[in-house]
Coordinates of C-alpha atoms and ligand atoms in Angstrom, one line a residue:
X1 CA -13.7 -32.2 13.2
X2 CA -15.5 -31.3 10.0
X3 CA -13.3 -30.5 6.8
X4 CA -12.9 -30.0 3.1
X5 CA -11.0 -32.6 1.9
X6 CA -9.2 -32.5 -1.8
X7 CA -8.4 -36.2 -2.9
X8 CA -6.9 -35.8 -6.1
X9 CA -6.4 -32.9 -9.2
X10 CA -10.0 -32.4 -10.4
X11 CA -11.6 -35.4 -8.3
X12 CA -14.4 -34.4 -6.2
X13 CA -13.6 -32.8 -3.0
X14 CA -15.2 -35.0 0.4
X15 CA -16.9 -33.0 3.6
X16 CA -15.1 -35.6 6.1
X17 CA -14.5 -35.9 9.4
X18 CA -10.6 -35.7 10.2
X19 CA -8.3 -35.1 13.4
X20 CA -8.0 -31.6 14.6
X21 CA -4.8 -30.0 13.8
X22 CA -1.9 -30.4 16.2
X23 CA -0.2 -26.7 18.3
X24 CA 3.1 -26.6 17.0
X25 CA 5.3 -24.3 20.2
X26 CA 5.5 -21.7 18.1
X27 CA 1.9 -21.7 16.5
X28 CA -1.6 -22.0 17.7
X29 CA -5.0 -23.5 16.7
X30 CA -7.9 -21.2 15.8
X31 CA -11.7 -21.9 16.0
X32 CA -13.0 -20.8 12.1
X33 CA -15.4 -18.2 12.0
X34 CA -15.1 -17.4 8.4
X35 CA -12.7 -18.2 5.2
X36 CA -12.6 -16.7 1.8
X37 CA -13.2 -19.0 -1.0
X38 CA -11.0 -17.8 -3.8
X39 CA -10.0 -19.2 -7.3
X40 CA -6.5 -19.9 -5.8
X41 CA -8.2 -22.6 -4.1
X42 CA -9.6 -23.6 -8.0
X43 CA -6.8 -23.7 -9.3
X44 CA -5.1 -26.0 -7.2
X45 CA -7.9 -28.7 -7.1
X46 CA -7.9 -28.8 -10.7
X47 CA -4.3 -29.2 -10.5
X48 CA -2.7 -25.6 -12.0
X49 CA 0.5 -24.2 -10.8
X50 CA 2.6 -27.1 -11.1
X51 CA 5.3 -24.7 -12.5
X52 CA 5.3 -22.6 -9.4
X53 CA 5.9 -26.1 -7.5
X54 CA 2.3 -26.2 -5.6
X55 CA 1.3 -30.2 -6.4
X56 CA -1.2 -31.0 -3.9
X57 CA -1.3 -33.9 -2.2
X58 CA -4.3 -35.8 -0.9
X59 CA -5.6 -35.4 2.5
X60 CA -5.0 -31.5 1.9
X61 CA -7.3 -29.3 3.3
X62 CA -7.7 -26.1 1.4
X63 CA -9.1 -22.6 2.5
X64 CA -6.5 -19.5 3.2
X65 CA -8.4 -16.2 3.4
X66 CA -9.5 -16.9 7.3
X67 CA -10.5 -15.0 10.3
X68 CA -11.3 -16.9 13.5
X69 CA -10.5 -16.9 17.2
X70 CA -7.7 -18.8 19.0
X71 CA -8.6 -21.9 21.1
X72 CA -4.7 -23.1 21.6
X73 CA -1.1 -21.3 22.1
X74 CA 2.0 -23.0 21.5
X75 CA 4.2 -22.8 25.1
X76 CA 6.6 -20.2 22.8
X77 CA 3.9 -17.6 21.4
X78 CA 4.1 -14.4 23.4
X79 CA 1.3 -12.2 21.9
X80 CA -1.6 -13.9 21.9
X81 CA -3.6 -15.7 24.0
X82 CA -7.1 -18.1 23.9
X83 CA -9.9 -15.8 22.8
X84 CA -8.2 -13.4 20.6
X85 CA -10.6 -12.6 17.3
X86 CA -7.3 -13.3 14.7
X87 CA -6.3 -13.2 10.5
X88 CA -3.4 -14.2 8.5
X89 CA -2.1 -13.1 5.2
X90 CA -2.2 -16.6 3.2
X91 CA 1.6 -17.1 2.4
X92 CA 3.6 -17.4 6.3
X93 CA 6.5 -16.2 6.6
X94 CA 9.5 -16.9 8.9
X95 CA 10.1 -13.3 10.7
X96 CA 13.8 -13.6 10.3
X97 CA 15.0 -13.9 6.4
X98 CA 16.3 -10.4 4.9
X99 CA 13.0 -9.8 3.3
X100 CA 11.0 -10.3 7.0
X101 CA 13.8 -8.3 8.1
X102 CA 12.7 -5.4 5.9
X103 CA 9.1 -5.5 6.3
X104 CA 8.5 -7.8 3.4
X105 CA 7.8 -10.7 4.6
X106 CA 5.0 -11.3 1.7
X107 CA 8.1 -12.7 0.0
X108 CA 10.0 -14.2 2.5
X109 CA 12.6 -16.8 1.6
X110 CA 10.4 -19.6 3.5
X111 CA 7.0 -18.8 2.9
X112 CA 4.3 -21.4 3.6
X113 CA 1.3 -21.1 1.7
X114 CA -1.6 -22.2 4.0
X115 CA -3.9 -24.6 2.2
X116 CA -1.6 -25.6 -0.2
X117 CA 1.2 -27.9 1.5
X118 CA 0.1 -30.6 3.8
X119 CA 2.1 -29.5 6.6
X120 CA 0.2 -26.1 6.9
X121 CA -3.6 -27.7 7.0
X122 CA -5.8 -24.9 5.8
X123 CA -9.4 -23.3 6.5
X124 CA -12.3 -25.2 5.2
X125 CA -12.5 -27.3 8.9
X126 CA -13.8 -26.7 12.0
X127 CA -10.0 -25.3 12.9
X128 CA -7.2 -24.5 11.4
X129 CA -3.5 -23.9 12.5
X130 CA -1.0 -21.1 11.8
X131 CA 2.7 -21.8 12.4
X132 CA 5.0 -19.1 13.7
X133 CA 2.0 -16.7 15.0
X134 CA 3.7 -14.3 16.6
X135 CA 5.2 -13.1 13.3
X136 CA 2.0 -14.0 10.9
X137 CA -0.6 -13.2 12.8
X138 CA -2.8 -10.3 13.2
X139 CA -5.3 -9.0 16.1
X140 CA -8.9 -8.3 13.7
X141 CA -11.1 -5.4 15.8
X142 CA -14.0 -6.9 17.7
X143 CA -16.1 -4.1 16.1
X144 CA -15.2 -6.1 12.3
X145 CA -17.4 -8.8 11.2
X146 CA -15.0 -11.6 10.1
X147 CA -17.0 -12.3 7.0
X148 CA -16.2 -8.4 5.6
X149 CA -12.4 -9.4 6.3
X150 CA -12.2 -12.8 4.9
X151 CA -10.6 -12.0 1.7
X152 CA -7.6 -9.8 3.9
X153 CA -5.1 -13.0 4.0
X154 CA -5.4 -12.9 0.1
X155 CA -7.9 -11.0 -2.4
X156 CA -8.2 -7.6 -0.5
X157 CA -4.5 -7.7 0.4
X158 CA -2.9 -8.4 -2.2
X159 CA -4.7 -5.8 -3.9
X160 CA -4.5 -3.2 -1.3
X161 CA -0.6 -3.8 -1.0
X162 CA -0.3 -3.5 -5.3
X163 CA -2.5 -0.4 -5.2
X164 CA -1.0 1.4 -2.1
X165 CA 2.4 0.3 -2.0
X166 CA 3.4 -1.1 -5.1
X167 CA 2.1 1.0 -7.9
X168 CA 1.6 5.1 -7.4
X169 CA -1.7 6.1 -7.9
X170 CA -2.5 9.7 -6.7
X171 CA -5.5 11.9 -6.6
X172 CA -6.8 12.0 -10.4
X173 CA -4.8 9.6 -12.1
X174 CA -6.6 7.4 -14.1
X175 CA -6.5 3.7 -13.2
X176 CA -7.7 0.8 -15.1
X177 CA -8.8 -2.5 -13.3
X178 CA -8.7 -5.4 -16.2
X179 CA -11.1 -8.3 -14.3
X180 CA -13.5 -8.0 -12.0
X181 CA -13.7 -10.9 -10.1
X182 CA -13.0 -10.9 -6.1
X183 CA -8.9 -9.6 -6.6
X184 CA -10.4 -6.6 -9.1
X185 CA -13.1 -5.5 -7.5
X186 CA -11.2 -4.9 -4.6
X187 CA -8.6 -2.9 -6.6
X188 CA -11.1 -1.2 -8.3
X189 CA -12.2 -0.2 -4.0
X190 CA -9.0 0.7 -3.0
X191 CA -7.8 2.5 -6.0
X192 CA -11.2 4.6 -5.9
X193 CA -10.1 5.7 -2.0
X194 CA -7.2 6.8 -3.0
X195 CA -8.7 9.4 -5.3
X196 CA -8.3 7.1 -8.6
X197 CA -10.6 8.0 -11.5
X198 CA -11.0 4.1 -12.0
X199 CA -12.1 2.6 -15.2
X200 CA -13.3 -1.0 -14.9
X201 CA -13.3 -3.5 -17.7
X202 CA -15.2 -7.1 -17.4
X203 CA -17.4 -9.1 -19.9
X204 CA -20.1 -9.4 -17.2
X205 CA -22.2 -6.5 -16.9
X206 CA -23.5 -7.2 -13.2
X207 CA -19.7 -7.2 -12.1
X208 CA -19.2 -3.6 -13.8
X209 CA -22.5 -2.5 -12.2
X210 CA -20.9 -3.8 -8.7
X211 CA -17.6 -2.0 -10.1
X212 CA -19.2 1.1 -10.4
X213 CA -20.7 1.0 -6.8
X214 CA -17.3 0.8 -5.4
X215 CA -16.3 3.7 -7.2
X216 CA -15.1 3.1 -10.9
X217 CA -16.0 6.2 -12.7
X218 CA -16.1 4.5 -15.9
X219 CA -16.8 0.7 -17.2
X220 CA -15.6 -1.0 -20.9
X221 CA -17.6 -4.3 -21.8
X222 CA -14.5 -6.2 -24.2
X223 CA -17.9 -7.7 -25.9
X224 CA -18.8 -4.5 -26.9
X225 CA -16.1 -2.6 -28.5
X226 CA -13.2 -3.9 -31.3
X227 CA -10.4 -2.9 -29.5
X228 CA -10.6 -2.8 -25.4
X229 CA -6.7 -0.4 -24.8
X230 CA -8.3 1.9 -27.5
X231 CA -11.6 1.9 -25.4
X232 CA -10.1 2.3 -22.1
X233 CA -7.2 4.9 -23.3
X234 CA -10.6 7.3 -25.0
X235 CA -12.0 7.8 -21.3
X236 CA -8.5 10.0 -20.7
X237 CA -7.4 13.1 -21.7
X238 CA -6.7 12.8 -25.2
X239 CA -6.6 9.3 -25.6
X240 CA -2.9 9.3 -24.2
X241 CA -3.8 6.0 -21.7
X242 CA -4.1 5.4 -17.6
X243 CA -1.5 6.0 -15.4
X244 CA -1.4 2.2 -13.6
X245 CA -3.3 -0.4 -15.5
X246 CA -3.8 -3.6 -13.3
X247 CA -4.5 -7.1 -14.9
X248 CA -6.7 -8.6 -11.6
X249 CA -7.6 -11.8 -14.1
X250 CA -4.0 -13.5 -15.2
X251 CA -5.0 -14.9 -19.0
X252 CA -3.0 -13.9 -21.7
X253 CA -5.3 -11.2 -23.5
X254 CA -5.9 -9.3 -20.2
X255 CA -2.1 -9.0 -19.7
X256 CA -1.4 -7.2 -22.9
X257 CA -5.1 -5.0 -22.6
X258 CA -4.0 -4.0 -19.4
X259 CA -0.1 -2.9 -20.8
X260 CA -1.5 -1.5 -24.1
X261 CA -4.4 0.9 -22.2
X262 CA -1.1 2.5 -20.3
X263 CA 0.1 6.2 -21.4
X264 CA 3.8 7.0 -21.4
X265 CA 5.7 6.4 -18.3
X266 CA 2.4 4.5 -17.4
X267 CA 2.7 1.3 -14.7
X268 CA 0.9 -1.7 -14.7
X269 CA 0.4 -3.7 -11.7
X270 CA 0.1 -8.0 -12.0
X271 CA -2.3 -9.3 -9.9
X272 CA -4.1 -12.5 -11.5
X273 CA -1.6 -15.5 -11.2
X274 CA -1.9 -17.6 -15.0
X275 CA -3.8 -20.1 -16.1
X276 CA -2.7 -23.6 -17.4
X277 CA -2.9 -22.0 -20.9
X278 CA 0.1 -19.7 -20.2
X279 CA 1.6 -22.0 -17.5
X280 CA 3.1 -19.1 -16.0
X281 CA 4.3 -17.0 -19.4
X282 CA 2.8 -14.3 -21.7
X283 CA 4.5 -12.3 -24.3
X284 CA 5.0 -8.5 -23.8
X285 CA 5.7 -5.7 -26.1
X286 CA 9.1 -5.3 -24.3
X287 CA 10.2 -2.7 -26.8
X288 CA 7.3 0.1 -26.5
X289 CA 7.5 -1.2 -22.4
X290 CA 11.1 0.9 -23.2
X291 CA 10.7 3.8 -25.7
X292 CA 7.7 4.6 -23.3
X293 CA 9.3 3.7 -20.2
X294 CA 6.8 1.8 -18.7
X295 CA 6.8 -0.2 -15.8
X296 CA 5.5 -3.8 -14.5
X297 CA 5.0 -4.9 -11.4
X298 CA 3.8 -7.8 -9.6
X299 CA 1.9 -7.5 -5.8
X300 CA 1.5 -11.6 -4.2
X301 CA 0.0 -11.2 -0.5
X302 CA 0.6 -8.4 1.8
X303 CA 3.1 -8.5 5.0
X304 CA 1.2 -8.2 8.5
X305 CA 3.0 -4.9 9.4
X306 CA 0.4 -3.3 6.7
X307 CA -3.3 -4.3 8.5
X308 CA -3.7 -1.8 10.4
X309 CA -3.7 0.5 7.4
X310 CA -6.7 -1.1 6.2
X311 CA -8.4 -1.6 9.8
X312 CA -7.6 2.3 10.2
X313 CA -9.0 3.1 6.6
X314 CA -12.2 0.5 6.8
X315 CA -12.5 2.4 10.8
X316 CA -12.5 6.1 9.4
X317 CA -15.0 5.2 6.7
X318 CA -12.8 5.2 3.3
X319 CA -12.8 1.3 2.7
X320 CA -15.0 -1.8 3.4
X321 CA -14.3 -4.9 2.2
X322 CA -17.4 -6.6 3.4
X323 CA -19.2 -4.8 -0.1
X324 CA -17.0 -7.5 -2.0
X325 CA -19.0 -10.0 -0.4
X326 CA -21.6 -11.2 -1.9
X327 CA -22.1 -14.5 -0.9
X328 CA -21.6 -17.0 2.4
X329 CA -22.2 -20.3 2.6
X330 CA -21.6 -23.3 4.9
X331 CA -19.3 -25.5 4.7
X332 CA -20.7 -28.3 2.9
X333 CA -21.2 -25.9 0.3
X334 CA -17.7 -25.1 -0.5
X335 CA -17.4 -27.4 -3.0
X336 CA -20.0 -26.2 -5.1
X337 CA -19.2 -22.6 -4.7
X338 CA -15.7 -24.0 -6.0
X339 CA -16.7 -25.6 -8.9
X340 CA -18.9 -22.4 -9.7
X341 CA -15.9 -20.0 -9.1
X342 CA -14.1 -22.5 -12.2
X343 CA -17.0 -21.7 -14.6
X344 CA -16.6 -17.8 -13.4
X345 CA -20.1 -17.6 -12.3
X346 CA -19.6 -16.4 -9.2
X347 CA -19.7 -12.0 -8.0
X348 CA -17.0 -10.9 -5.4
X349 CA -15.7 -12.8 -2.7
X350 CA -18.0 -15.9 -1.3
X351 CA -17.2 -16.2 2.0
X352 CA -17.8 -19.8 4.0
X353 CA -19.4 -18.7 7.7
X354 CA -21.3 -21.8 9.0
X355 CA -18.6 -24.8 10.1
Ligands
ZN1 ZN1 -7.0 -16.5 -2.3
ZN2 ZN1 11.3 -14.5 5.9

């Protein structure tokens, strides 16, 4: 079968033809019908994230924000069968550590990231397995078109789960979205459907054009003004800051904008993953984080139980991810959507839908 194949930290990645993946018992094989292409998948071909322990190896095939239909079953999956129209959030889990246990399975114990570990092969090829199915993964409507949910397993979701379960935004707060690539745009969505008087801050003015179509009430250009918290907090009621400030973009600056724009007793939510610049640290003002009580919180992935909340939200009208895509390709194409995604000259979430 066809696939994307990485052969070394910033080398050029090969369209090749490799084995099909093996059925595990307890997994199956699906047939690809679409997969995200996310800056996750950037960062690991140029070789980031070394201090989280992701090194990949070559021969790895990338791709984690899939939707596609089963063509195998493992003799020890129960609950689904060839034919079913299937996702997966990007980091498996194992159903049975005391985080699975509770329903939190996004940070289970012994995750697997798909895409990122050569024994969990991911989504740029023809087809792609998922280990432990029963537990990871989830039945996608007929009525959906996969290439609106690509972007569930890792963009949308981990979004939807910071802005919905994580952080508390009710009706009116105000809620600033730092970044509006694929991740904050679809913060920027969700945190508009749940009655969020969003403000949306980018460099790019067509990605605060596409922010304000999705509901942000309010845009700040950083080119444009000297001080980006003092331009976000004037947009509230007497300049006293949002409620929940997210940082969707994971650089330095945009960590302390997004804690600076908060009013007291603010939270912000951390989305963006760091760059190689920070490897993995940035500096906070920990002592106005505690005269001001303000809290920080970090979202990575979403657990299954929580899909149907956004099938039930995307069926009643209130959400729909398939506006964050912009773009699909083939995918011989990947790599040059990849490289474009590194230069940030990319809008929402490109989506690969010819294999
Ligand atoms: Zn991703
Ligand atoms: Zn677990």
């Amino acid at each position: 079968m066809k696939a994307v194949v990485f052969q070394g930290a910033g080398e050029p990645l090969e369209i090749r033809d490799v084995d099909r993946p093996d059925c595990e018992a307890n997994g199956v094989v699906v047939e690809t019908e679409a997969c995200g292409i996310c800056r996750s998948d950037w960062h690991a071909w140029q070789g980031d994230w070394d201090w989280i322990g992701l090194i990949p190896t070559p021969g790895l095939i990338f791709g984690h924000e899939p939707v596609g239909r089963v063509v195998e079953v493992g003799a020890d999956v129960e609950r689904f069968s060839e034919g079913d129209l299937v996702t997966n959030p990007f980091n498996l889990s194992d159903g049975t550590c005391p985080y699975c246990r509770e329903g939190r399975a996004n940070i289970c114990e012994k995750s697997v990231p798909m895409g990122f570990v050569p024994f969990q092969q991911g989504a740029f090829a023809e087809e792609y397995p998922v280990r432990n199915a029963d537990q990871n993964l989830v039945t996608v409507p007929e009525s959906v078109d996969p290439a609106a949910v690509a972007g569930l397993g890792c963009r949308f979701a981990t979004a939807f789960h910071g802005v919905v379960h994580r952080v508390d935004v009710t009706p009116g707060d105000w809620v600033a979205v730092h970044g509006c690539g694929g991740v904050g745009l679809s913060a920027v969505h969700v945190a508009s459907a749940l009655g969020g008087n969003v403000i949306a801050i980018d460099v790019v003015p067509e990605k605060l054009e596409l922010a304000r179509e999705l509901g942000a009430i309010e845009t700040v250009d950083p080119e444009g003004v000297d001080d980006v918290p003092q331009a976000v907090k004037a947009h509230t009621e007497k300049s006293r800051g949002v409620d929940v400030s997210i940082d969707a973009l994971g650089i330095a600056e945009t960590v302390r904008n997004s804690i600076d724009s908060l009013g007291k007793g603010g939270q912000h939510l951390q989305i963006g993953m760091t760059t190689s610049a920070e490897g993995g640290e940035v500096s906070v003002p920990v002592d106005t984080m505690v005269t001001d009580e303000r809290e920080f919180y970090g979202s990575y992935g979403m657990p299954p139980n929580e899909y149907d909340e956004i099938f039930k939200m995307m069926d009643g009208g209130k959400i729909d991810p398939g506006r964050i895509v912009t773009e699909t390709c083939s995918l011989e194409d990947v790599p040059d959507v990849l490289d474009r995604l590194g230069e940030y000259d990319t809008m929402g979430i490109p989506v690969c839908t010819e294999f």
